[in-house]
């Protein structure tokens, strides 16, 4: 048996593995970020969407119509200091009802909150009226506050 010594140029070059490990570390960082920070936000957004849906399904009182066709909701710190999540849903209405009657209607309305607690609405009447004769603008808010923040950064 004869052994022949090969020149180093003739040997196959070994590829460097560091780009693979850097890519793997970057991928692991992105997955960890999504799991830790984004998933709690998605869960709270889903809770807010269900609350918005329940509020939008409320029947309107007589002589009242939608001012804006959609309800608006937000999740985050709405009152107090940090480390809790608040959910706020508001809708815009136009009504001919007296202020006390529209307030009484929504204060007695029962909407299930994000964790099952019953919520009632708070009514804010626009003192300048509306662009339509006989109607006045009204904002109705449903507030559900002081829930566990988890890792949702909007609640810290």
Short mmCIF file of N, CA and C in Angstrom, two decimals:
data_model
loop_
_atom_site.label_atom_id
_atom_site.label_comp_id
_atom_site.label_asym_id
_atom_site.label_seq_id
_atom_site.Cartn_x
_atom_site.Cartn_y
_atom_site.Cartn_z
N UNK A 1 0.84 -1.16 0.00
CA UNK A 1 0.00 0.00 0.00
C UNK A 1 0.90 1.24 0.00
N UNK A 2 0.58 2.14 -0.85
CA UNK A 2 1.38 3.33 -0.99
C UNK A 2 0.53 4.53 -0.59
N UNK A 3 1.03 5.30 0.31
CA UNK A 3 0.33 6.51 0.73
C UNK A 3 0.93 7.69 -0.01
N UNK A 4 0.04 8.49 -0.51
CA UNK A 4 0.49 9.67 -1.24
C UNK A 4 0.05 10.88 -0.44
N UNK A 5 0.93 11.78 -0.27
CA UNK A 5 0.61 13.01 0.46
C UNK A 5 0.00 14.01 -0.52
N UNK A 6 -1.22 14.51 -0.12
CA UNK A 6 -1.91 15.46 -1.00
C UNK A 6 -1.56 16.88 -0.58
N UNK A 7 -1.55 17.73 -1.55
CA UNK A 7 -1.29 19.14 -1.28
C UNK A 7 -2.50 19.74 -0.56
N UNK A 8 -2.32 20.71 0.37
CA UNK A 8 -3.45 21.30 1.10
C UNK A 8 -4.48 21.94 0.18
N UNK A 9 -4.10 22.42 -0.96
CA UNK A 9 -5.06 23.04 -1.88
C UNK A 9 -6.00 22.00 -2.45
N UNK A 10 -5.59 20.78 -2.52
CA UNK A 10 -6.40 19.72 -3.12
C UNK A 10 -7.44 19.19 -2.14
N UNK A 11 -7.26 19.40 -0.86
CA UNK A 11 -8.23 18.93 0.14
C UNK A 11 -9.48 19.81 0.11
N UNK A 12 -10.66 19.21 0.35
CA UNK A 12 -11.88 20.03 0.38
C UNK A 12 -11.85 20.96 1.59
N UNK A 13 -12.32 22.18 1.36
CA UNK A 13 -12.33 23.16 2.45
C UNK A 13 -13.52 22.89 3.35
N UNK A 14 -13.27 23.02 4.63
CA UNK A 14 -14.39 22.89 5.58
C UNK A 14 -15.10 24.22 5.68
N UNK A 15 -16.43 24.16 5.65
CA UNK A 15 -17.22 25.38 5.74
C UNK A 15 -17.29 25.84 7.18
N UNK A 16 -17.32 27.11 7.33
CA UNK A 16 -17.45 27.69 8.67
C UNK A 16 -18.89 27.51 9.14
N UNK A 17 -19.08 27.16 10.39
CA UNK A 17 -20.42 26.92 10.92
C UNK A 17 -20.98 28.13 11.66
N UNK A 18 -20.21 29.17 11.83
CA UNK A 18 -20.70 30.30 12.62
C UNK A 18 -21.92 30.98 12.01
N UNK A 19 -22.10 31.12 10.68
CA UNK A 19 -23.33 31.74 10.17
C UNK A 19 -24.58 30.92 10.55
N UNK A 20 -24.45 29.61 10.57
CA UNK A 20 -25.58 28.77 10.97
C UNK A 20 -25.97 29.04 12.42
N UNK A 21 -25.00 29.10 13.30
CA UNK A 21 -25.30 29.32 14.71
C UNK A 21 -25.80 30.73 14.99
N UNK A 22 -25.29 31.72 14.26
CA UNK A 22 -25.79 33.09 14.40
C UNK A 22 -27.25 33.15 13.94
N UNK A 23 -27.54 32.52 12.81
CA UNK A 23 -28.92 32.48 12.32
C UNK A 23 -29.85 31.76 13.29
N UNK A 24 -29.36 30.68 13.86
CA UNK A 24 -30.15 29.92 14.84
C UNK A 24 -30.40 30.77 16.09
N UNK A 25 -29.41 31.51 16.54
CA UNK A 25 -29.57 32.37 17.71
C UNK A 25 -30.57 33.50 17.42
N UNK A 26 -30.51 34.08 16.23
CA UNK A 26 -31.46 35.13 15.85
C UNK A 26 -32.89 34.58 15.80
N UNK A 27 -33.04 33.42 15.22
CA UNK A 27 -34.37 32.79 15.15
C UNK A 27 -34.90 32.49 16.55
N UNK A 28 -34.06 31.99 17.42
CA UNK A 28 -34.48 31.71 18.79
C UNK A 28 -34.87 32.99 19.52
N UNK A 29 -34.16 34.09 19.25
CA UNK A 29 -34.50 35.37 19.87
C UNK A 29 -35.86 35.87 19.41
N UNK A 30 -36.13 35.76 18.12
CA UNK A 30 -37.42 36.21 17.59
C UNK A 30 -38.55 35.37 18.16
N UNK A 31 -38.38 34.07 18.20
CA UNK A 31 -39.41 33.18 18.75
C UNK A 31 -39.64 33.49 20.23
N UNK A 32 -38.59 33.70 20.99
CA UNK A 32 -38.74 34.03 22.41
C UNK A 32 -39.46 35.36 22.60
N UNK A 33 -39.14 36.35 21.78
CA UNK A 33 -39.81 37.65 21.87
C UNK A 33 -41.31 37.50 21.60
N UNK A 34 -41.65 36.77 20.55
CA UNK A 34 -43.06 36.57 20.21
C UNK A 34 -43.79 35.85 21.34
N UNK A 35 -43.18 34.81 21.87
CA UNK A 35 -43.84 34.04 22.93
C UNK A 35 -44.01 34.86 24.21
N UNK A 36 -43.02 35.64 24.55
CA UNK A 36 -43.06 36.36 25.82
C UNK A 36 -43.89 37.64 25.73
N UNK A 37 -43.77 38.40 24.65
CA UNK A 37 -44.40 39.72 24.59
C UNK A 37 -45.61 39.81 23.67
N UNK A 38 -45.59 39.16 22.54
CA UNK A 38 -46.68 39.31 21.58
C UNK A 38 -47.90 38.46 21.93
N UNK A 39 -47.70 37.24 22.37
CA UNK A 39 -48.83 36.37 22.67
C UNK A 39 -49.74 36.97 23.75
N UNK A 40 -49.21 37.54 24.85
CA UNK A 40 -50.11 38.19 25.82
C UNK A 40 -50.89 39.36 25.21
N UNK A 41 -50.27 40.12 24.32
CA UNK A 41 -50.99 41.21 23.66
C UNK A 41 -52.11 40.66 22.79
N UNK A 42 -51.85 39.58 22.07
CA UNK A 42 -52.87 38.99 21.21
C UNK A 42 -54.04 38.48 22.04
N UNK A 43 -53.74 37.87 23.19
CA UNK A 43 -54.81 37.37 24.06
C UNK A 43 -55.67 38.52 24.57
N UNK A 44 -55.04 39.63 24.99
CA UNK A 44 -55.81 40.77 25.48
C UNK A 44 -56.58 41.46 24.35
N UNK A 45 -56.02 41.47 23.15
CA UNK A 45 -56.75 42.02 22.00
C UNK A 45 -57.99 41.19 21.71
N UNK A 46 -57.89 39.88 21.87
CA UNK A 46 -59.04 39.00 21.65
C UNK A 46 -60.12 39.26 22.70
N UNK A 47 -59.72 39.45 23.95
CA UNK A 47 -60.69 39.78 25.00
C UNK A 47 -61.39 41.10 24.69
N UNK A 48 -60.62 42.08 24.23
CA UNK A 48 -61.19 43.38 23.87
C UNK A 48 -62.16 43.24 22.70
N UNK A 49 -61.81 42.46 21.70
CA UNK A 49 -62.68 42.27 20.54
C UNK A 49 -64.01 41.65 20.95
N UNK A 50 -63.97 40.68 21.86
CA UNK A 50 -65.23 40.07 22.33
C UNK A 50 -66.06 41.06 23.12
N UNK A 51 -65.42 41.92 23.92
CA UNK A 51 -66.15 42.96 24.66
C UNK A 51 -66.76 43.96 23.69
N UNK A 52 -66.02 44.37 22.68
CA UNK A 52 -66.55 45.28 21.66
C UNK A 52 -67.77 44.68 20.97
N UNK A 53 -67.70 43.39 20.68
CA UNK A 53 -68.83 42.71 20.03
C UNK A 53 -70.07 42.71 20.92
N UNK A 54 -69.89 42.45 22.21
CA UNK A 54 -71.04 42.44 23.13
C UNK A 54 -71.64 43.84 23.26
N UNK A 55 -70.80 44.86 23.29
CA UNK A 55 -71.31 46.24 23.39
C UNK A 55 -72.06 46.61 22.11
N UNK A 56 -71.53 46.25 20.96
CA UNK A 56 -72.18 46.62 19.70
C UNK A 56 -73.50 45.89 19.50
N UNK A 57 -73.71 44.77 20.19
CA UNK A 57 -74.96 44.02 20.07
C UNK A 57 -76.07 44.57 20.96
N UNK A 58 -75.76 45.55 21.81
CA UNK A 58 -76.80 46.13 22.66
C UNK A 58 -77.85 46.82 21.79
N UNK A 59 -79.12 46.67 22.14
CA UNK A 59 -80.15 47.39 21.39
C UNK A 59 -80.06 48.88 21.69
N UNK A 60 -80.38 49.68 20.70
CA UNK A 60 -80.37 51.13 20.89
C UNK A 60 -81.70 51.56 21.52
N UNK A 61 -81.66 52.58 22.36
CA UNK A 61 -82.92 53.10 22.91
C UNK A 61 -83.74 53.78 21.81
N UNK A 62 -85.02 54.06 22.07
CA UNK A 62 -85.82 54.74 21.05
C UNK A 62 -85.25 56.11 20.70
N UNK A 63 -85.53 56.57 19.51
CA UNK A 63 -85.07 57.88 19.01
C UNK A 63 -83.56 58.04 19.09
N UNK A 64 -82.84 56.94 18.90
CA UNK A 64 -81.38 56.95 18.98
C UNK A 64 -80.82 56.16 17.80
N UNK A 65 -79.73 56.63 17.24
CA UNK A 65 -79.08 55.92 16.15
C UNK A 65 -77.57 56.03 16.32
N UNK A 66 -76.87 55.18 15.58
CA UNK A 66 -75.42 55.18 15.64
C UNK A 66 -74.87 56.48 15.07
N UNK A 67 -73.95 57.09 15.78
CA UNK A 67 -73.25 58.27 15.26
C UNK A 67 -72.07 57.85 14.43
N UNK A 68 -71.41 56.80 14.85
CA UNK A 68 -70.29 56.20 14.15
C UNK A 68 -70.62 54.72 14.04
N UNK A 69 -70.49 54.12 12.88
CA UNK A 69 -70.96 52.74 12.72
C UNK A 69 -70.18 51.70 13.52
N UNK A 70 -69.04 52.02 14.03
CA UNK A 70 -68.28 51.01 14.77
C UNK A 70 -67.99 51.48 16.19
N UNK A 71 -67.84 50.51 17.07
CA UNK A 71 -67.42 50.83 18.43
C UNK A 71 -65.90 50.93 18.41
N UNK A 72 -65.35 51.64 19.38
CA UNK A 72 -63.91 51.80 19.49
C UNK A 72 -63.47 51.24 20.82
N UNK A 73 -62.41 50.48 20.81
CA UNK A 73 -61.93 49.90 22.04
C UNK A 73 -60.44 50.06 22.19
N UNK A 74 -60.00 50.01 23.43
CA UNK A 74 -58.58 50.09 23.71
C UNK A 74 -58.27 49.27 24.95
N UNK A 75 -57.07 48.72 24.98
CA UNK A 75 -56.60 47.97 26.13
C UNK A 75 -55.27 48.57 26.55
N UNK A 76 -55.06 48.67 27.84
CA UNK A 76 -53.85 49.26 28.39
C UNK A 76 -54.19 49.92 29.72
N UNK A 77 -53.33 50.78 30.17
CA UNK A 77 -53.59 51.48 31.42
C UNK A 77 -54.49 52.67 31.11
N UNK A 78 -55.72 52.63 31.59
CA UNK A 78 -56.68 53.71 31.37
C UNK A 78 -56.88 54.53 32.63
N UNK A 79 -56.61 53.93 33.78
CA UNK A 79 -56.75 54.66 35.04
C UNK A 79 -55.72 54.14 36.03
N UNK A 80 -55.37 54.96 36.98
CA UNK A 80 -54.44 54.55 38.02
C UNK A 80 -53.01 54.46 37.52
N UNK A 81 -52.23 53.70 38.27
CA UNK A 81 -50.81 53.56 37.96
C UNK A 81 -50.58 52.34 37.08
N UNK A 82 -49.51 51.63 37.29
CA UNK A 82 -49.14 50.58 36.36
C UNK A 82 -49.47 49.19 36.88
N UNK A 83 -49.13 48.22 36.05
CA UNK A 83 -49.20 46.80 36.34
C UNK A 83 -50.63 46.27 36.42
N UNK A 84 -51.49 46.74 35.57
CA UNK A 84 -52.83 46.17 35.41
C UNK A 84 -53.35 46.54 34.02
N UNK A 85 -54.28 45.74 33.52
CA UNK A 85 -54.88 46.01 32.21
C UNK A 85 -56.30 46.52 32.39
N UNK A 86 -56.61 47.59 31.68
CA UNK A 86 -57.96 48.13 31.62
C UNK A 86 -58.47 47.98 30.20
N UNK A 87 -59.76 47.72 30.08
CA UNK A 87 -60.42 47.61 28.78
C UNK A 87 -61.47 48.70 28.72
N UNK A 88 -61.45 49.49 27.65
CA UNK A 88 -62.40 50.58 27.49
C UNK A 88 -63.01 50.47 26.10
N UNK A 89 -64.35 50.44 26.06
CA UNK A 89 -65.07 50.39 24.79
C UNK A 89 -66.02 51.58 24.77
N UNK A 90 -66.00 52.32 23.67
CA UNK A 90 -66.89 53.48 23.57
C UNK A 90 -67.60 53.45 22.22
N UNK A 91 -68.82 54.00 22.26
CA UNK A 91 -69.57 54.12 21.02
C UNK A 91 -70.20 55.50 20.95
N UNK A 92 -70.33 55.97 19.72
CA UNK A 92 -70.87 57.30 19.46
C UNK A 92 -72.31 57.15 18.98
N UNK A 93 -73.21 57.93 19.59
CA UNK A 93 -74.63 57.87 19.25
C UNK A 93 -75.19 59.25 18.99
N UNK A 94 -76.29 59.30 18.28
CA UNK A 94 -77.10 60.51 18.12
C UNK A 94 -78.47 60.19 18.69
N UNK A 95 -78.98 61.06 19.57
CA UNK A 95 -80.26 60.77 20.22
C UNK A 95 -81.10 62.02 20.37
N UNK A 96 -82.41 61.79 20.47
CA UNK A 96 -83.35 62.86 20.77
C UNK A 96 -83.82 62.76 22.23
N UNK A 97 -83.39 61.72 22.92
CA UNK A 97 -83.82 61.50 24.30
C UNK A 97 -83.24 62.55 25.23
N UNK A 98 -83.94 62.86 26.33
CA UNK A 98 -83.37 63.74 27.35
C UNK A 98 -82.12 63.11 27.97
N UNK A 99 -81.24 63.95 28.47
CA UNK A 99 -79.97 63.47 29.04
C UNK A 99 -80.18 62.41 30.11
N UNK A 100 -81.10 62.65 31.02
CA UNK A 100 -81.33 61.71 32.13
C UNK A 100 -81.84 60.37 31.62
N UNK A 101 -82.66 60.37 30.59
CA UNK A 101 -83.23 59.13 30.09
C UNK A 101 -82.17 58.27 29.38
N UNK A 102 -81.34 58.89 28.57
CA UNK A 102 -80.29 58.13 27.88
C UNK A 102 -79.26 57.61 28.90
N UNK A 103 -78.95 58.41 29.93
CA UNK A 103 -78.02 57.97 30.97
C UNK A 103 -78.61 56.79 31.74
N UNK A 104 -79.88 56.87 32.09
CA UNK A 104 -80.54 55.79 32.82
C UNK A 104 -80.57 54.50 31.99
N UNK A 105 -80.81 54.63 30.69
CA UNK A 105 -80.86 53.46 29.82
C UNK A 105 -79.53 52.70 29.85
N UNK A 106 -78.42 53.40 29.69
CA UNK A 106 -77.13 52.71 29.62
C UNK A 106 -76.56 52.37 31.00
N UNK A 107 -76.97 53.07 32.03
CA UNK A 107 -76.55 52.67 33.37
C UNK A 107 -77.23 51.37 33.79
N UNK A 108 -78.40 51.11 33.25
CA UNK A 108 -79.11 49.86 33.59
C UNK A 108 -78.78 48.75 32.60
N UNK A 109 -78.09 49.05 31.51
CA UNK A 109 -77.69 48.01 30.55
C UNK A 109 -76.60 47.15 31.17
N UNK A 110 -76.73 45.85 31.00
CA UNK A 110 -75.75 44.93 31.57
C UNK A 110 -74.99 44.25 30.43
N UNK A 111 -73.68 44.48 30.40
CA UNK A 111 -72.80 43.85 29.42
C UNK A 111 -71.80 43.03 30.19
N UNK A 112 -71.55 41.82 29.72
CA UNK A 112 -70.56 40.97 30.38
C UNK A 112 -69.16 41.48 30.07
N UNK A 113 -68.37 41.70 31.12
CA UNK A 113 -67.00 42.18 30.97
C UNK A 113 -66.07 41.08 30.50
N UNK A 114 -64.78 41.35 30.47
CA UNK A 114 -63.82 40.39 29.93
C UNK A 114 -63.67 39.14 30.80
N UNK A 115 -63.99 39.24 32.08
CA UNK A 115 -63.91 38.07 32.95
C UNK A 115 -65.26 37.76 33.61
N UNK A 116 -66.35 38.17 32.96
CA UNK A 116 -67.68 37.80 33.42
C UNK A 116 -68.38 38.79 34.31
N UNK A 117 -67.70 39.80 34.78
CA UNK A 117 -68.32 40.81 35.64
C UNK A 117 -69.27 41.66 34.79
N UNK A 118 -70.42 42.03 35.37
CA UNK A 118 -71.37 42.88 34.65
C UNK A 118 -70.91 44.32 34.63
N UNK A 119 -71.00 44.92 33.45
CA UNK A 119 -70.61 46.32 33.27
C UNK A 119 -71.83 47.14 32.90
N UNK A 120 -71.84 48.38 33.33
CA UNK A 120 -72.86 49.32 32.87
C UNK A 120 -72.16 50.47 32.18
N UNK A 121 -72.91 51.20 31.39
CA UNK A 121 -72.32 52.26 30.59
C UNK A 121 -72.31 53.59 31.31
N UNK A 122 -71.38 54.43 30.94
CA UNK A 122 -71.31 55.81 31.39
C UNK A 122 -71.56 56.69 30.17
N UNK A 123 -72.47 57.65 30.32
CA UNK A 123 -72.89 58.46 29.19
C UNK A 123 -72.31 59.87 29.31
N UNK A 124 -71.77 60.36 28.20
CA UNK A 124 -71.26 61.72 28.11
C UNK A 124 -72.02 62.41 26.98
N UNK A 125 -72.70 63.51 27.30
CA UNK A 125 -73.52 64.23 26.33
C UNK A 125 -72.75 65.43 25.82
N UNK A 126 -72.77 65.61 24.51
CA UNK A 126 -72.13 66.77 23.89
C UNK A 126 -73.03 67.98 24.13
N UNK A 127 -72.56 68.98 24.86
CA UNK A 127 -73.42 70.12 25.17
C UNK A 127 -73.73 71.01 23.96
N UNK A 128 -72.95 70.88 22.90
CA UNK A 128 -73.20 71.75 21.74
C UNK A 128 -74.19 71.15 20.75
N UNK A 129 -74.76 70.01 21.08
CA UNK A 129 -75.75 69.41 20.21
C UNK A 129 -75.12 68.59 19.10
N UNK A 130 -75.77 68.60 17.94
CA UNK A 130 -75.32 67.80 16.81
C UNK A 130 -75.50 68.60 15.53
N UNK A 131 -75.01 68.06 14.45
CA UNK A 131 -75.18 68.71 13.16
C UNK A 131 -76.59 68.51 12.62
N UNK A 132 -77.35 67.59 13.22
CA UNK A 132 -78.74 67.35 12.80
C UNK A 132 -79.69 67.97 13.81
N UNK A 133 -80.70 68.64 13.33
CA UNK A 133 -81.67 69.31 14.21
C UNK A 133 -82.40 68.28 15.08
N UNK A 134 -82.49 68.62 16.35
CA UNK A 134 -83.21 67.77 17.29
C UNK A 134 -82.37 66.66 17.90
N UNK A 135 -81.23 66.37 17.33
CA UNK A 135 -80.36 65.31 17.85
C UNK A 135 -79.20 65.93 18.63
N UNK A 136 -78.70 65.16 19.55
CA UNK A 136 -77.48 65.56 20.25
C UNK A 136 -76.51 64.38 20.24
N UNK A 137 -75.24 64.71 20.22
CA UNK A 137 -74.21 63.68 20.22
C UNK A 137 -74.00 63.13 21.63
N UNK A 138 -73.83 61.82 21.70
CA UNK A 138 -73.64 61.14 22.98
C UNK A 138 -72.52 60.12 22.81
N UNK A 139 -71.65 60.04 23.80
CA UNK A 139 -70.63 58.99 23.85
C UNK A 139 -70.98 58.09 25.04
N UNK A 140 -71.01 56.78 24.79
CA UNK A 140 -71.27 55.81 25.86
C UNK A 140 -70.01 54.97 26.01
N UNK A 141 -69.51 54.89 27.25
CA UNK A 141 -68.30 54.12 27.54
C UNK A 141 -68.60 52.97 28.49
N UNK A 142 -67.96 51.84 28.21
CA UNK A 142 -67.99 50.68 29.10
C UNK A 142 -66.55 50.41 29.51
N UNK A 143 -66.31 50.48 30.81
CA UNK A 143 -64.95 50.37 31.36
C UNK A 143 -64.87 49.10 32.20
N UNK A 144 -63.87 48.29 31.93
CA UNK A 144 -63.61 47.09 32.73
C UNK A 144 -62.14 47.13 33.09
N UNK A 145 -61.84 47.39 34.36
CA UNK A 145 -60.47 47.65 34.73
C UNK A 145 -59.87 46.72 35.77
N UNK A 146 -58.59 46.92 35.93
CA UNK A 146 -57.77 46.29 36.96
C UNK A 146 -57.69 44.78 36.81
N UNK A 147 -57.32 44.34 35.61
CA UNK A 147 -57.10 42.92 35.35
C UNK A 147 -55.60 42.64 35.34
N UNK A 148 -55.25 41.39 35.50
CA UNK A 148 -53.85 40.97 35.51
C UNK A 148 -53.15 41.41 34.23
N UNK A 149 -51.98 42.02 34.38
CA UNK A 149 -51.26 42.56 33.23
C UNK A 149 -50.49 41.50 32.47
N UNK A 150 -49.95 40.50 33.17
CA UNK A 150 -49.10 39.53 32.50
C UNK A 150 -47.91 40.23 31.88
N UNK A 151 -47.53 39.81 30.68
CA UNK A 151 -46.39 40.42 29.99
C UNK A 151 -46.84 41.39 28.89
N UNK A 152 -48.09 41.84 28.92
CA UNK A 152 -48.57 42.82 27.95
C UNK A 152 -47.95 44.17 28.32
N UNK A 153 -47.06 44.66 27.50
CA UNK A 153 -46.31 45.88 27.82
C UNK A 153 -47.20 47.12 27.84
N UNK A 154 -48.38 47.06 27.20
CA UNK A 154 -49.28 48.20 27.24
C UNK A 154 -49.86 48.40 28.64
N UNK A 155 -49.73 47.41 29.48
CA UNK A 155 -50.34 47.44 30.83
C UNK A 155 -49.30 47.65 31.92
N UNK A 156 -48.10 48.06 31.58
CA UNK A 156 -47.05 48.30 32.58
C UNK A 156 -46.61 49.73 32.55
#
